[in-house]
Amino acid sequence: MNAVEASNITKRFGQTVALNDVHITVADGETHALVGRNGAGKSTLVSMLTGLNRPDSGEITFRGEPAPALSDRQAWRTKVACVYQKSTIIPTLTVAENLFINRQNLDGGPVISWSRLRRTAGDLLSEYGVDVDPNTDAVDLTVEQRQLVEIARALSFGAKFIILDEPTAQLDAPAIERLFERMRSLRAAGVTFLFISHHLQEIFEICQTVTVFRDARHIVTSPVADLSKDQLVEAMTGEAVGLGAGSNRPAIADDSVLDVQGLALGKHFRGIDLSVRKGEVVGIAGSGSSGKVELGEAIVGLRKADAGTVAVQGRTLKPGSVPAALAGGVGFVPEDRHKEGFVPGMSIGENSTFPITKRLGRFGFISGRKRAEVAEKMIADLDIKTSGPDQDVADLSGGNQQKVVMARALSSDPALLVLMDPTAGVDVKSKENLLDAVDRAAAGGAAVLVISDELDDLRPCDRVLVMFHGSVAGEFPAGWTDNELVSVIEGIGESSGE
Amino acid sequence: MSDVSTPVAAAARPRLQVARLRDLALLPAIVVLLIVGFIASPIFLTTGNLLDVVQQQSELGLVVLGEALVLIIGKMDLSLESTLGFAPALAMVLVLPTADHGLGLGLPEWTALPVCLLAGVLVGAINAFLVLRLQLSGFIITLGMLITVRGVQQGLTVGQSLSASVPSLAYLGNATWFGLHASIWIFLVVFAVAIVFVGYFRHGRSLYAIGGNEAAAKAAGIRTTRVAVVVIILASVLAALAGAMMYGRLGSVSASQGNGWIFDAFAAAVLGGVSLNGGKGTLFGALCGVLCLGLVLNILTLAHANPYWFLAIRGAIILGALVLARLTTGKAQD
Amino acid sequence: MSDVSTPVAAAARPRLQVARLRDLALLPAIVVLLIVGFIASPIFLTTGNLLDVVQQQSELGLVVLGEALVLIIGKMDLSLESTLGFAPALAMVLVLPTADHGLGLGLPEWTALPVCLLAGVLVGAINAFLVLRLQLSGFIITLGMLITVRGVQQGLTVGQSLSASVPSLAYLGNATWFGLHASIWIFLVVFAVAIVFVGYFRHGRSLYAIGGNEAAAKAAGIRTTRVAVVVIILASVLAALAGAMMYGRLGSVSASQGNGWIFDAFAAAVLGGVSLNGGKGTLFGALCGVLCLGLVLNILTLAHANPYWFLAIRGAIILGALVLARLTTGKAQD
Amino acid sequence: ACNRGDATSSGDSSGVGPIGIDFPRADSDFWNSYNKYVPTTAKDLGINLMAPTNSQNDVTKLVANVQALTAQGAKAIVMAPQDTGAIASTIAQLNTQKIPVVTVDTRPDKGGAYMVVRADNKAYGEKACKFLGDKLQGKGKIVEFEGDLSSINGRDRSQAFGDCMKQNYPGITVFAEPTNWEGAKASAALQTDLTANPDINGIYMQAGGVFLAPTLQLLKSTGHLIPAGQPGHISIISNDGIPQEFDAIRQGQIDATVSQPADLYAKWALFYAKAAVEGKTFKPGATDHNSTILDVGNGQLEDQLPAPLVTKDNVDDKSLWGNQVAK
Ligand SMILES: Nc1ncnc2c1ncn2[C@@H]1O[C@H](COP(=O)(O)OP(=O)(O)OP(=O)(O)O)[C@@H](O)[C@H]1O
Ligand SMILES: Nc1ncnc2c1ncn2[C@@H]1O[C@H](COP(=O)(O)OP(=O)(O)OP(=O)(O)O)[C@@H](O)[C@H]1O
Ligand SMILES: [Mg+2]
Ligand SMILES: [Mg+2]
């Protein structure tokens, strides 16, 4: 019996064909991976499989029965639960209520008992190791917490078929491991998963079957064991694999670009000293609560540090001022692209050139032609999948949106590039593109700070600092092994640097 | 973006209280008003006067309740102020003879109240159709409806006040139940029911979900369109009911009944913490907002504020209450 | 690039045009209005009449421009309608002798226009402080300011219309430049400058970024607070300028000047495609909205519509224009 | 606000009363004049007048104000309800409390007032119609600025003017323009009408305080402001009787106005309120002040004050209230 079978699915959005006659079959009890590059149509398929959208043509059956009517949400929920790529948390409600949205009356009675709801929510959260107070307003959650709440909610339905659309993109390693344990035990209990991720090692870790989409078409479905990683990447990109070609940057110069001294911010971090030289790529790793993102935000002016200084190219930056940082030669990719990365409703061209509008014309005038030139170059450099610089960023797939954010950071040819989780939600090929861009920037003389717990992001770094509970707990020169890094990230390992 | 290290579950009690503070943001302002009122006039703190205030606010209260519900689902309805006059006026022209400025259709007198409420359903349904089905901007559509509905009333009544007696329509506005005006009972009971409904019932909570994130609410299985239709119609019906009560209290329906009320309705709701962006604020807050506005007016009247500076003082007090609420709760508003 | 399914860059041109369609959404409605107007009266399509319409809309136009800018950055300002009366009234009481209902301070006559504009700066600065610094809800704060500012005008003028002559203040409203009313020139030139500014200039574009996603705008290095302060003050100054022009055109400033205008201002802006949620809509659209409202009124006047049904017809036409714009562009609104 | 326990502020606290008064609005010239006459007149009459309230043209505020005034011990109430229907139950209630009511300017639809003090608004419309009709010799085109269609006074004037025109001067075309008492709306309508009909030769404005300045300004800028007596002059009649209208009459810019007696409104309203407290009664018939008390039905008495037509001939008459206020 198949948990779900979709055949001949086609879906268009205006001129874009998001799915072109694709099919997928997920067998009962398996964990099935769906992979493909950004914009391949994965999330679109998910919206069909969960009844949010109707395919233009095609047929979906669950365990042999035709899919319910689109309006019958209750029926859909009994068939499939889902963690969507786009947040479905309601920011104005508490975490507890979000967990039990539209089923707050836990006992089935007409009246909601809030104390019971809170208790049950607390239990559920601790069961999944989510350290969040159920009474918090969801708007106050961090990206990671929000993701964990979504996962806990989806798993709590007791559905036999669960779809996870890039659940791990914003989780740190221990959280991912907890999620996988959870998934394994649920699978043992007979639950079927459709799992979407751009982290291919995760596919090999927990999935039995994999389906690859490329350019809105179905390419292959195969047992994971029968595919090598290279074959998988080839199926996704349509090209023979040439990935991982090591970088050959020129030697690092001596003059330091970034100098951070005694930087401290509340309970997030304290006493941070750091310097990055011209052409050097430095990674900062750490778990979600290590303070690494806050450090990055303090450096680029998104937060105002309580103490300490940040200097770029010898000039001290005004604390808490992004314009000062940009003027001082900083370019950056913020952690949450939806919140701080781009302005929906505006074009790719405009979004990617905000920091350099001064250069696009005189007296504040912006030459549309120059802007289009710059944007087209960036679209080509970063391989952004779009119809052109005038397309609205809001219409791009998640990974392509991330590339626009990167383009914005690179636009000003910054002396210092600060990247926070730069490859979240980006497909393998695009990840290579982004990391190549980082490489090129470093080769061109920029100092780069990569803040991430994605080991792939950190691999090209000349050295990696690990933060733990607000301080630097270790430093590793290039050539570290995954194990030693991860153990320090989790606060159990020896630091080699100190 | 905030702290990663959120306090753990043990801190639940105090946290809850902070979250609730916003609903109570107006209480300090109300206390200040009560003190000022007491200083301004010995009459102020008498039961009689305070009941007068509640009665005077009862019709606005129902409109505010309707508006607050619509705001919570993330829409808005400006046309409520016109419905307040249109609904009872339509009911009256249908039952009244031409001599009393009616249309002389000879509908039986008892139909007046049902027709009045149906008029509310009608206006609400048109709003819902245009806003939800055609997906037009709620602001501009209901502004257009505000003008149109008032215009239709003016056209139907040829600009006349309708002051003939229609007892069935007037009943709710001038009856006395258990020693209190019926309008006071209706106002408070309807509010209490609504507070409990949106606080403790699944369907009530779905209003917040829709206003907070409509796509997410839909994904959670809430029939967002259906709920929105019901809320928009309900708000119109509440305004129609308020219109009938107003007719009962004042004895006539003028062609400008409700003129300018939408400002007060929004002011009361937003003062009480309901957000124009949807998903936020409580009906208890809205209730406080209504009472607050009523007290301000009552105090200014009792204190015989200079008529020429009356408006300025009133505006300044509203601004002051907002700043006070902001400073006491420390929460930003929207 | 390996994509297959996406349209290639050659398709950029048509895409652009589709995106712009929304700005032109009102053009079909305007065409229909022109045809209807031509049928209603042979005078309608004469230059004289159309220039009349433009002149009559010039003051509203400036207020709409201000409101549209404020809406684009995602805020709103209701108090513009009061500033329209307050600013010129303040200027007049400061320069007029007590016999003309002034304060008799004896300020020189030429200071009237600068004082009027400064009054705009003042109101805007208070709004900006309360909304941006204290982070209070823009809607309710500016509603409070609407009441307060009008109240202060009423208090200062003791409710009187000021009809004394202050030539410097009246100049812009009744002068003629190159054979056309100065107000027409001011209206069109200010709009043209603004359209070019927000369309093609760095600081202008930043308004859309702020309204679209303030956090992202900040992260892109835009000084969001500073820009917002400037826009909010500018809107008030435009309203003050419109007030001075209105004084020049009407020869007096009444205590209720601008009363109810904010509805028209919002209607024009939103009709023209400006979103209440910020970040969306063009000033050209807003301009079309202003002209549309003016044409409706003009046609109804020329056709001598039944005064009692005037309002209803006007409302119905606005609703019709909205539905037409929706159907012709196929775009949902907000 | 520290006048605790002292609701009276003007007049003579040992005088008759206390008498409560509500002002209908504070943003029109006519009512402003009335508002200013009230306290001085009260002093003259020896009335203990409570501080006035203001209902801003909103009947619900008026009702609330009346409740507050009675709670503070008013023995009689003077009001000017602009919505004459919606005040019925309030007046009925005051009657059960034995608090007499004097209404000014408007007559409650259901009666019940101790006395109504007003000038006949229908007469305004008729006077204006007759004056313009005769002036234009029954031919031409007239623009009429109608007040708010939902206000009784505006409607009375519109109806009387319209009916009279239809009956007596069928050769005159009337363009009735709804203005909502807004000068800007009137100006725009007049501009449009003048463009469409350059031969317009008469204007009737229902409130000089609102429409005078915008009309003159527009006529000036379109070259239509031609003094009376010269060819091309547009005959204009106004209602209100404010000083600015008198100036305009003197300069020949407008032809006439009907003087709505703000001073007499204040004087006789307070007079009757005082009489009511003292328990006096009145009968229909002529009065000693050049007016008539009528029984307008159901025993409702109404003192109809004279509303003289003011033209160039009598514009300097000292007894007109418009000549008594400092401009
Ligand atoms: N609502 C929409 N309107 C217009 N185009 C859309 C819409 N949703 C998706 N698309 C387009 O459909 C295509 C498929 O998008 P989809 O989100 O399914 O990609 P994806 O495979 O999930 O990519 P990612 O890995 O980046 O999440 C993209 O080109 C996207 O731009
Ligand atoms: N987690 C929450 N999210 C949203 N609203 C809440 C939450 N907790 C409480 N409330 C609000 O607080 C009000 C009262 O909550 P309270 O916790 O006192 O419920 P209760 O009826 O006392 O429950 P119980 O009797 O089971 O303890 C309700 O109106 C509800 O809307
Ligand atoms: Mg996706
Ligand atoms: Mg409890």
mmCIF file of C-alpha atoms in Angstrom, chain C residues 52 55-60 84-85 88 92 153 161-166 169-175 181 183 241-259 261, chain D residues 29 145 179 181-191 205 207-222 225 244:
data_model
loop_
_atom_site.group_PDB
_atom_site.id
_atom_site.type_symbol
_atom_site.label_atom_id
_atom_site.label_comp_id
_atom_site.label_asym_id
_atom_site.label_seq_id
_atom_site.Cartn_x
_atom_site.Cartn_y
_atom_site.Cartn_z
ATOM 1 C CA ASP C 52 -11.951 73.853 -13.171
ATOM 2 C CA GLN C 55 -8.202 73.548 -9.770
ATOM 3 C CA GLN C 56 -10.919 72.347 -7.424
ATOM 4 C CA GLN C 57 -8.922 69.228 -6.707
ATOM 5 C CA SER C 58 -5.605 71.009 -6.247
ATOM 6 C CA GLU C 59 -5.829 71.307 -2.478
ATOM 7 C CA LEU C 60 -7.160 67.815 -1.991
ATOM 8 C CA LEU C 84 -5.462 72.002 6.513
ATOM 9 C CA GLY C 85 -7.502 74.415 8.623
ATOM 10 C CA PRO C 88 -3.608 78.931 7.911
ATOM 11 C CA MET C 92 -3.926 84.440 10.471
ATOM 12 C CA GLN C 153 -8.033 76.032 15.988
ATOM 13 C CA SER C 161 -14.373 81.969 10.367
ATOM 14 C CA LEU C 162 -11.408 84.173 9.594
ATOM 15 C CA SER C 163 -12.257 86.152 6.540
ATOM 16 C CA ALA C 164 -9.980 89.144 6.860
ATOM 17 C CA SER C 165 -7.590 89.695 4.011
ATOM 18 C CA VAL C 166 -4.005 88.482 4.378
ATOM 19 C CA LEU C 169 -1.200 83.971 2.585
ATOM 20 C CA ALA C 170 -3.887 84.206 -0.077
ATOM 21 C CA TYR C 171 -1.456 84.706 -2.960
ATOM 22 C CA LEU C 172 -0.876 81.096 -3.964
ATOM 23 C CA GLY C 173 -4.563 80.335 -3.925
ATOM 24 C CA ASN C 174 -5.715 83.108 -6.193
ATOM 25 C CA ALA C 175 -2.772 84.163 -8.320
ATOM 26 C CA HIS C 181 -4.355 79.382 -11.749
ATOM 27 C CA SER C 183 -2.856 76.342 -7.708
ATOM 28 C CA LEU C 241 0.280 74.574 1.957
ATOM 29 C CA ALA C 242 -3.047 73.232 0.715
ATOM 30 C CA GLY C 243 -4.719 75.088 3.572
ATOM 31 C CA ALA C 244 -3.114 78.342 2.484
ATOM 32 C CA MET C 245 -4.211 77.737 -1.102
ATOM 33 C CA MET C 246 -7.706 76.989 0.099
ATOM 34 C CA TYR C 247 -7.788 80.247 2.014
ATOM 35 C CA GLY C 248 -6.727 82.024 -1.113
ATOM 36 C CA ARG C 249 -9.413 80.335 -3.174
ATOM 37 C CA LEU C 250 -12.274 80.618 -0.692
ATOM 38 C CA GLY C 251 -11.317 83.898 0.929
ATOM 39 C CA SER C 252 -11.776 82.643 4.455
ATOM 40 C CA VAL C 253 -10.730 79.913 6.843
ATOM 41 C CA SER C 254 -13.677 78.415 8.652
ATOM 42 C CA ALA C 255 -13.432 76.538 11.910
ATOM 43 C CA SER C 256 -14.390 73.393 10.072
ATOM 44 C CA GLN C 257 -12.076 73.772 7.078
ATOM 45 C CA GLY C 258 -11.022 70.342 5.935
ATOM 46 C CA ASN C 259 -13.648 68.588 8.015
ATOM 47 C CA TRP C 261 -11.412 65.526 3.958
ATOM 48 C CA ASP D 29 -20.412 82.593 12.934
ATOM 49 C CA PHE D 145 -26.498 76.435 -1.943
ATOM 50 C CA THR D 179 -23.154 71.519 0.114
ATOM 51 C CA TRP D 181 -22.719 73.450 4.887
ATOM 52 C CA GLU D 182 -19.240 73.396 3.359
ATOM 53 C CA GLY D 183 -17.810 76.452 1.662
ATOM 54 C CA ALA D 184 -15.443 74.419 -0.492
ATOM 55 C CA LYS D 185 -18.259 72.273 -1.894
ATOM 56 C CA ALA D 186 -20.313 75.374 -2.647
ATOM 57 C CA SER D 187 -17.406 77.024 -4.402
ATOM 58 C CA ALA D 188 -16.735 74.005 -6.590
ATOM 59 C CA ALA D 189 -20.404 73.641 -7.514
ATOM 60 C CA LEU D 190 -20.736 77.327 -8.354
ATOM 61 C CA GLN D 191 -17.601 77.239 -10.476
ATOM 62 C CA MET D 205 -27.056 80.969 -0.177
ATOM 63 C CA ALA D 207 -25.967 80.515 5.270
ATOM 64 C CA GLY D 208 -23.914 83.617 4.733
ATOM 65 C CA GLY D 209 -21.495 82.649 7.462
ATOM 66 C CA VAL D 210 -20.416 79.634 5.451
ATOM 67 C CA PHE D 211 -20.907 80.600 1.833
ATOM 68 C CA LEU D 212 -20.324 84.351 1.609
ATOM 69 C CA ALA D 213 -16.536 84.492 1.438
ATOM 70 C CA PRO D 214 -16.080 81.536 -0.939
ATOM 71 C CA THR D 215 -18.785 82.849 -3.259
ATOM 72 C CA LEU D 216 -17.398 86.365 -3.455
ATOM 73 C CA GLN D 217 -13.881 85.030 -3.930
ATOM 74 C CA LEU D 218 -14.954 82.770 -6.768
ATOM 75 C CA LEU D 219 -17.003 85.489 -8.459
ATOM 76 C CA LYS D 220 -14.038 87.810 -8.199
ATOM 77 C CA SER D 221 -11.578 85.358 -9.700
ATOM 78 C CA THR D 222 -13.927 84.467 -12.549
ATOM 79 C CA LEU D 225 -18.228 90.097 -9.248
ATOM 80 C CA GLN D 244 -19.731 90.597 6.691
#
